[in-house]
Coordinates of C-alpha atoms in Angstrom, one line a residue:
M1 CA -0.8 48.6 -35.3
V2 CA 0.2 45.6 -32.9
M3 CA -1.7 42.3 -34.1
I4 CA -1.9 39.6 -31.1
T5 CA 0.1 37.4 -33.4
D6 CA 3.4 39.7 -32.4
L7 CA 3.1 39.3 -29.0
T8 CA 6.0 37.2 -27.8
F9 CA 5.3 34.1 -25.9
D10 CA 7.0 35.6 -23.0
L11 CA 4.2 38.6 -23.2
E12 CA 1.8 36.4 -23.6
K13 CA 2.3 34.6 -20.3
K14 CA 2.2 37.6 -18.3
I15 CA -0.8 38.7 -19.9
L16 CA -2.2 35.3 -19.3
A17 CA -1.3 35.3 -15.6
L18 CA -3.6 38.1 -14.8
V19 CA -6.3 37.1 -15.9
P20 CA -8.9 36.0 -12.9
K21 CA -9.0 32.4 -12.1
E22 CA -12.8 32.4 -12.2
S23 CA -12.9 33.1 -16.2
R24 CA -14.6 30.6 -18.2
P25 CA -11.4 28.5 -19.0
H26 CA -13.2 25.9 -21.2
A27 CA -14.6 28.8 -23.5
W28 CA -11.2 29.3 -24.6
Q29 CA -10.7 26.2 -26.0
T30 CA -12.9 27.5 -29.2
I31 CA -11.0 31.1 -28.8
C32 CA -7.6 29.5 -28.5
K33 CA -6.1 25.9 -27.8
R34 CA -2.5 27.5 -27.4
W35 CA -4.0 30.0 -24.9
Y36 CA -5.7 27.9 -23.3
A37 CA -3.2 25.1 -22.3
V38 CA -0.9 27.8 -21.3
R39 CA -3.3 29.3 -19.3
Q40 CA -3.6 25.5 -17.4
D41 CA -0.2 25.8 -17.0
L42 CA 0.0 28.7 -15.1
L43 CA -2.5 27.5 -12.9
S44 CA -1.1 23.9 -12.2
K45 CA 2.8 26.3 -11.5
K46 CA 0.8 28.2 -8.8
H47 CA -1.7 25.2 -7.6
L48 CA 2.2 23.4 -7.2
A49 CA 3.4 26.5 -4.8
R50 CA 0.6 26.1 -2.5
T51 CA -0.2 22.8 -2.5
G52 CA 3.5 21.0 -3.1
R53 CA 4.9 18.3 -5.6
E54 CA 2.7 17.0 -8.4
F55 CA 2.6 13.5 -9.1
I56 CA 0.5 10.9 -11.6
L57 CA -0.3 7.9 -9.9
L58 CA -1.5 4.4 -11.1
L59 CA -3.4 2.8 -8.7
N60 CA -5.9 -0.3 -9.3
T61 CA -5.9 0.3 -12.9
N62 CA -6.9 4.2 -12.2
V63 CA -4.9 7.1 -13.1
F64 CA -4.9 10.0 -10.3
S65 CA -3.1 13.4 -9.7
T66 CA -1.5 13.4 -6.6
T67 CA -0.1 16.0 -4.6
I68 CA 2.5 15.2 -1.5
N69 CA 3.9 18.6 0.5
L70 CA 7.4 17.6 2.0
E71 CA 7.2 21.2 3.7
G72 CA 8.9 20.9 7.1
V73 CA 9.8 17.1 6.4
H74 CA 13.0 17.6 8.5
N75 CA 11.5 19.3 11.4
N76 CA 9.3 16.5 12.5
V77 CA 6.2 18.1 10.2
D78 CA 4.7 14.8 8.6
P79 CA 4.2 15.1 5.1
V80 CA 0.5 15.3 3.3
M81 CA -0.9 13.3 0.2
E82 CA -3.6 14.3 -1.5
F83 CA -5.5 12.7 -4.3
G84 CA -7.0 15.1 -7.0
G85 CA -9.4 12.4 -9.0
K86 CA -9.0 10.9 -12.0
L87 CA -6.8 12.7 -14.7
G88 CA -9.8 14.1 -16.5
S89 CA -8.7 13.5 -20.3
L90 CA -8.9 10.0 -19.2
Q91 CA -12.3 9.9 -18.3
D92 CA -14.0 9.3 -21.6
S93 CA -15.7 5.2 -20.5
N94 CA -16.3 5.2 -16.9
D95 CA -14.9 1.3 -17.6
L96 CA -11.5 2.0 -18.9
Q97 CA -9.1 -0.3 -16.7
I98 CA -5.0 1.1 -17.3
H99 CA -2.9 -1.6 -16.7
D100 CA 0.1 0.8 -17.1
I101 CA 1.7 4.4 -17.8
F102 CA 4.9 5.6 -19.3
Y103 CA 5.6 9.3 -19.3
C104 CA 7.2 11.8 -21.7
K105 CA 7.3 15.4 -21.7
G106 CA 3.9 16.1 -20.7
L107 CA 2.3 13.6 -22.7
V108 CA 1.3 10.1 -21.0
L109 CA 0.7 6.5 -22.5
C110 CA -1.5 3.9 -21.2
T111 CA -1.8 0.6 -21.7
M112 CA -5.5 -1.0 -20.7
V113 CA -6.2 -4.2 -19.1
G114 CA -7.5 -6.8 -21.2
K115 CA -7.5 -4.3 -24.6
Q116 CA -4.6 -4.0 -27.1
M117 CA -5.8 -0.5 -28.0
L118 CA -3.4 2.7 -26.8
V119 CA -4.3 6.0 -25.2
V120 CA -2.1 8.8 -25.2
C121 CA -3.3 12.1 -23.8
N122 CA -2.1 15.4 -22.0
P123 CA -3.4 15.9 -18.6
S124 CA -2.8 19.6 -19.4
N125 CA -5.1 20.5 -22.5
R126 CA -7.4 17.3 -21.5
E127 CA -6.7 16.0 -25.3
T128 CA -6.4 12.1 -25.8
R129 CA -5.5 10.2 -29.0
Y130 CA -6.6 6.5 -29.4
V131 CA -3.7 4.2 -31.0
E132 CA -4.3 0.6 -32.3
P133 CA -1.4 -1.7 -32.1
R134 CA -0.4 -3.0 -35.5
T135 CA -0.3 -7.0 -34.1
S136 CA -1.2 -8.7 -31.0
H137 CA 1.1 -10.4 -28.3
D138 CA 0.6 -10.8 -24.4
C139 CA 4.5 -10.0 -23.5
F140 CA 4.7 -6.1 -24.8
E141 CA 6.8 -3.4 -23.4
Y142 CA 6.0 0.0 -24.9
A143 CA 8.0 3.4 -24.7
L144 CA 6.9 6.8 -25.8
G145 CA 9.6 9.4 -27.3
Y146 CA 10.5 11.8 -29.4
K147 CA 13.1 12.8 -32.0
G148 CA 15.2 15.3 -32.2
S149 CA 14.8 18.4 -29.6
K150 CA 10.9 18.9 -30.9
S151 CA 9.3 17.8 -27.7
S152 CA 6.5 21.1 -28.4
C153 CA 5.2 19.2 -31.9
V154 CA 3.5 15.7 -31.7
N155 CA 4.6 15.2 -35.0
S156 CA 7.8 14.5 -33.4
Y157 CA 6.5 11.9 -30.9
K158 CA 6.8 8.4 -31.5
I159 CA 5.6 4.6 -29.8
L160 CA 8.1 2.2 -29.4
R161 CA 6.5 -1.3 -28.9
Y162 CA 8.8 -4.3 -27.9
C163 CA 7.0 -7.9 -27.6
R164 CA 9.1 -11.1 -26.3
Y165 CA 7.5 -14.3 -26.4
F166 CA 8.1 -18.1 -27.3
D167 CA 7.7 -19.4 -30.8
K168 CA 6.2 -23.1 -30.4
Q169 CA 7.4 -23.3 -34.5
A170 CA 10.7 -22.1 -34.2
M171 CA 10.9 -23.5 -30.2
R172 CA 13.1 -19.9 -29.5
T173 CA 12.2 -17.0 -27.6
V174 CA 11.4 -14.3 -30.3
S175 CA 12.0 -10.1 -30.0
E176 CA 9.9 -8.1 -32.1
F177 CA 10.3 -4.7 -32.4
E178 CA 7.6 -1.8 -33.9
L179 CA 7.4 2.1 -34.0
Y180 CA 4.5 3.7 -34.3
D181 CA 4.7 7.4 -36.1
F182 CA 2.2 10.3 -34.4
M183 CA 2.6 11.9 -38.4
S184 CA 2.1 8.9 -40.8
D185 CA -0.4 7.5 -38.0
S186 CA 1.4 4.0 -39.2
W187 CA 3.5 0.9 -37.4
R188 CA 6.9 -0.1 -39.3
V189 CA 8.4 -3.4 -38.1
L190 CA 12.2 -2.8 -36.6
D191 CA 14.7 -5.1 -37.9
V192 CA 17.0 -5.2 -34.2
D193 CA 20.3 -7.5 -34.2
E194 CA 19.9 -11.0 -32.6
H195 CA 20.2 -10.5 -28.7
D196 CA 20.3 -12.5 -24.8
W197 CA 19.2 -9.8 -23.1
E198 CA 15.6 -8.8 -21.5
I199 CA 14.1 -5.5 -19.7
S200 CA 13.6 -6.0 -16.0
A201 CA 12.1 -3.0 -14.9
R202 CA 9.7 -0.2 -16.6
G203 CA 11.6 2.4 -18.9
V204 CA 11.3 6.5 -18.6
S205 CA 11.7 8.9 -20.7
V206 CA 14.8 11.8 -20.6
K207 CA 15.0 14.2 -23.0
G208 CA 13.3 12.2 -25.8
N209 CA 15.5 8.6 -25.3
T210 CA 14.5 6.2 -22.8
Y211 CA 16.2 3.8 -20.8
W212 CA 15.3 0.1 -18.5
V213 CA 17.1 -1.6 -16.6
A214 CA 18.0 -5.0 -18.4
K215 CA 20.0 -7.9 -17.8
E216 CA 21.8 -10.6 -20.0
N217 CA 22.5 -13.6 -18.0
E218 CA 23.3 -12.0 -14.5
D219 CA 24.7 -9.0 -15.4
Q220 CA 22.7 -5.8 -15.2
F221 CA 23.3 -2.5 -17.6
I222 CA 20.8 0.4 -18.6
L223 CA 19.3 -0.7 -22.1
S224 CA 18.7 3.1 -24.2
F225 CA 16.8 3.7 -27.1
D226 CA 17.4 6.8 -29.3
F227 CA 14.1 8.0 -30.9
T228 CA 16.1 10.4 -33.3
R229 CA 19.0 7.5 -34.6
E230 CA 16.4 4.4 -34.3
R231 CA 18.8 2.7 -32.3
F232 CA 19.7 0.8 -29.0
G233 CA 22.8 1.3 -26.5
F234 CA 24.1 0.4 -23.4
L235 CA 25.3 2.1 -20.7
P236 CA 26.7 1.1 -16.9
L237 CA 25.2 0.7 -13.8
P238 CA 26.4 2.9 -10.9
Y239 CA 27.0 -0.3 -9.0
E240 CA 27.8 -4.1 -9.4
S241 CA 25.7 -6.9 -10.4
A242 CA 25.8 -9.2 -7.8
G243 CA 25.5 -13.4 -8.9
P244 CA 23.4 -16.2 -7.3
E245 CA 26.3 -17.6 -5.8
D246 CA 26.7 -14.8 -3.0
S247 CA 23.0 -15.3 -2.3
M248 CA 21.4 -15.4 1.4
N249 CA 18.3 -14.7 0.7
D250 CA 16.0 -16.6 -2.1
E251 CA 12.8 -14.7 -0.8
Y252 CA 13.3 -11.6 -2.4
D253 CA 15.0 -10.3 -6.1
D254 CA 17.3 -7.5 -6.1
T255 CA 15.7 -4.0 -6.5
A256 CA 16.7 -1.7 -9.2
V257 CA 14.2 1.0 -10.5
L258 CA 14.9 4.4 -12.8
S259 CA 13.2 7.6 -12.6
V260 CA 13.8 10.9 -13.9
V261 CA 14.5 14.1 -12.5
R262 CA 13.4 17.6 -14.3
D263 CA 12.6 15.7 -17.4
E264 CA 16.5 15.7 -17.5
Q265 CA 18.7 13.6 -15.8
L266 CA 18.3 10.1 -14.6
S267 CA 17.7 8.3 -11.7
V268 CA 18.9 4.6 -10.4
L269 CA 17.4 3.3 -6.7
H270 CA 19.2 0.0 -6.2
Q271 CA 19.2 -2.3 -3.2
Y272 CA 20.9 -5.9 -2.3
L273 CA 18.6 -7.7 -1.0
H274 CA 19.5 -11.2 -1.6
L275 CA 22.4 -10.3 0.1
D276 CA 20.1 -9.6 3.3
L277 CA 21.3 -6.1 2.7
Y278 CA 18.9 -3.4 3.3
E279 CA 21.0 -0.3 2.5
M280 CA 19.2 1.9 -0.2
K281 CA 21.3 3.9 -2.0
I282 CA 20.0 6.4 -5.1
W283 CA 22.3 8.1 -7.7
V284 CA 21.5 11.0 -10.2
S285 CA 22.9 10.9 -13.4
N286 CA 25.5 14.6 -13.3
M287 CA 25.4 13.9 -17.8
I288 CA 23.1 11.3 -19.7
G289 CA 22.8 10.5 -23.4
T290 CA 22.4 7.1 -25.2
K291 CA 26.3 6.2 -25.0
K292 CA 27.7 7.7 -22.2
V293 CA 26.6 8.2 -18.4
S294 CA 28.1 10.0 -15.2
W295 CA 26.8 9.4 -12.0
G296 CA 26.7 11.4 -8.2
E297 CA 25.4 9.5 -5.3
F298 CA 22.3 10.7 -4.2
L299 CA 21.0 9.3 -0.9
V300 CA 22.0 6.0 0.9
V301 CA 19.9 5.1 3.8
D302 CA 19.2 2.1 5.9
V303 CA 15.6 1.0 5.2
V304 CA 13.2 -2.0 5.6
L305 CA 11.1 -1.1 2.2
L306 CA 10.6 -4.2 0.1
N307 CA 10.0 -4.7 -3.6
V308 CA 10.2 -0.8 -5.0
V309 CA 8.5 -0.4 -7.9
S310 CA 8.5 3.4 -8.8
F311 CA 10.1 6.3 -7.0
V312 CA 10.9 9.9 -7.8
V313 CA 13.4 11.9 -6.0
D314 CA 12.9 15.3 -4.3
E315 CA 16.1 17.5 -4.5
E316 CA 14.9 19.9 -2.5
H317 CA 14.0 18.7 0.6
K318 CA 16.9 15.7 0.0
V319 CA 14.5 12.9 0.0
A320 CA 12.7 10.1 -2.3
V321 CA 9.1 9.1 -2.4
C322 CA 9.1 5.5 -2.9
C323 CA 6.0 3.4 -4.2
S324 CA 6.3 -0.5 -3.5
T325 CA 3.8 -3.6 -3.1
G326 CA 3.6 -6.7 -2.0
K327 CA 3.0 -8.3 1.4
D328 CA 5.0 -9.0 4.4
D329 CA 5.5 -12.5 4.1
P330 CA 5.5 -13.7 0.4
S331 CA 4.9 -17.3 1.0
D332 CA 1.6 -16.6 2.5
D333 CA -1.4 -16.8 0.1
S334 CA -3.9 -15.7 2.5
E335 CA -2.1 -12.5 2.9
E336 CA -3.7 -9.2 1.1
E337 CA -1.6 -7.4 -1.6
C338 CA -1.0 -3.6 -0.4
T339 CA 0.8 -0.7 -1.9
S340 CA 2.4 1.9 0.3
I341 CA 3.4 5.0 -0.9
S342 CA 6.6 6.5 1.3
I343 CA 8.8 9.2 2.0
I344 CA 12.5 8.3 3.1
G345 CA 15.6 10.3 3.7
K346 CA 18.4 10.8 6.5
N347 CA 16.3 9.5 9.4
I348 CA 13.1 9.8 7.5
Q349 CA 10.7 7.1 6.6
S350 CA 6.9 8.7 6.9
L351 CA 4.5 6.4 5.2
V352 CA 1.7 8.4 3.3
Y353 CA -0.2 5.9 2.0
D354 CA -0.6 2.0 2.7
E355 CA -4.1 0.4 1.5
G356 CA -4.8 -3.1 -0.2
A357 CA -4.1 -3.8 -4.0
I358 CA -5.9 -5.4 -6.9
H359 CA -4.0 -8.8 -7.2
G360 CA -1.4 -8.4 -10.3
S361 CA -1.6 -4.5 -10.3
W362 CA 1.3 -2.3 -10.1
P363 CA 1.4 0.6 -9.2
H364 CA 3.4 3.4 -10.9
L365 CA 4.1 6.5 -9.4
I366 CA 5.7 9.6 -12.0
N367 CA 6.6 13.3 -11.5
Y368 CA 4.4 15.1 -13.8
V369 CA 5.3 18.8 -15.4
P370 CA 2.6 20.0 -17.3
S371 CA 2.7 20.6 -21.3
P372 CA 0.8 22.4 -23.8
V373 CA 1.7 19.8 -26.5
Q374 CA -1.5 19.5 -28.5
I375 CA -2.1 15.7 -29.7
L376 CA -3.9 15.7 -33.2
R377 CA -7.4 14.5 -33.6
K378 CA -7.3 11.3 -35.6
S379 CA -10.4 10.8 -38.7
T380 CA -13.5 9.0 -37.0
R381 CA -14.4 6.9 -40.0
K382 CA -15.3 3.4 -39.3
S383 CA -11.8 1.2 -39.1
K384 CA -10.2 0.5 -42.2
R385 CA -6.6 -1.3 -43.0
K386 CA -4.3 -1.2 -45.3
R387 CA -1.3 -2.6 -45.5
T388 CA 1.6 -1.8 -48.2
T389 CA 5.3 -3.4 -47.9
R390 CA 7.8 -1.9 -48.5
R391 CA 11.7 -2.1 -48.3
H392 CA 14.3 0.5 -48.3
Q393 CA 18.1 1.1 -47.4
P394 CA 18.7 2.6 -43.5
E395 CA 19.3 6.4 -43.6
E396 CA 23.1 6.7 -42.7
G397 CA 23.9 5.7 -38.9
T398 CA 20.6 3.8 -38.3
S399 CA 21.1 0.0 -37.3
A400 CA 17.2 -0.5 -37.6
R401 CA 15.6 -0.8 -41.0
S402 CA 11.9 -0.5 -41.3
V403 CA 10.8 -3.6 -43.3
E404 CA 6.7 -3.3 -43.5
E405 CA 4.2 -0.2 -42.9
T406 CA 0.7 -0.8 -41.4
K407 CA -2.1 2.3 -41.6
V408 CA -4.6 1.8 -39.2
T409 CA -7.4 4.4 -38.7
P410 CA -9.1 3.6 -35.5
K411 CA -12.8 3.8 -34.7
A412 CA -14.5 6.8 -33.3
K413 CA -13.3 7.4 -29.4
P414 CA -15.9 7.8 -27.2
K415 CA -17.3 11.4 -26.5
A416 CA -15.1 13.1 -24.1
R417 CA -16.6 14.2 -20.7
R418 CA -15.5 17.3 -18.9
S419 CA -13.6 16.3 -15.9
F420 CA -13.9 16.4 -12.0

């Protein structure tokens, strides 16, 4: 007799694809969570085939699922953007305000406005996990990644926390690095060599590793972090950095933003705004690792689009979806800040969204690909903090050393509500 467990994954998907959409999907969660996640993934892909590309958009402290239909964009057909509502896994609290988001292989890491607590969620299966930082600092960057190639297991995921602040006692700028391990539910400090570089643009995840635009003095480069080896690396950008001596416009900084293509390639958008040049160039990596990268030119257009804070590329239609924020006149304090989303391509500049923004809120547009990764539920006991200090030699080939580990079990998370 053939058992259910004997079925191959491909055969399971074919069977689940035949189940009517009107069946009760939430009842599946109590029967088989894996089938539920696969079924949701199949429905999402069918939806995308009908409506267009799917994105996650951070807008005015809320996170939405959105779609943009680009069919006919090269034939004078206006692209259409539709909001699909708030992410179901982030509806546990009505007053949950999101400061920023970081995407990695189906999981979304959220930092919150005015709170230290982190939220990791999987929009596909609506699972949520709360993570409490070990220390509190205002100046920080977070990244989500995984070790090896085990992106299907949440135990392989880690969170990197980077804090950079001025120490009044030491009278110098201090950088601190910490790693959270999902399996041990604990933070540990990483010992990183002294450095003068600082991160200047949001990070992105490619194949489990994280990449940022960073700078040291006036030189820009790509900073990488390998979550397997727990080591930083440096990669060249596909353009030359221009120094302040060449500046012709002090009102705007040059644009340098990273994005991800199909979870496999890195993309860079750049503009020399301080040279009064409005040529926008976008490159996509031919090969990417934490030690090597090669670039191919994707798009070159002349466009007046200031302060691009995030973007995604559409290879099929040869366009970029750019999210920008700010004012037409930065010197006018009375002017309202706006968030704009535009489709940019050869002889194409189409505005699909343009509304007022909350002051200090930075929008973030990212590609979204559903994943069945299950986030392990944590204990709902009251918060306990147990600190142990231990030192050990690093593994061979690893520069970052664990010098302190803190285990944190947070308070019970709010009761989940059904999404829209």
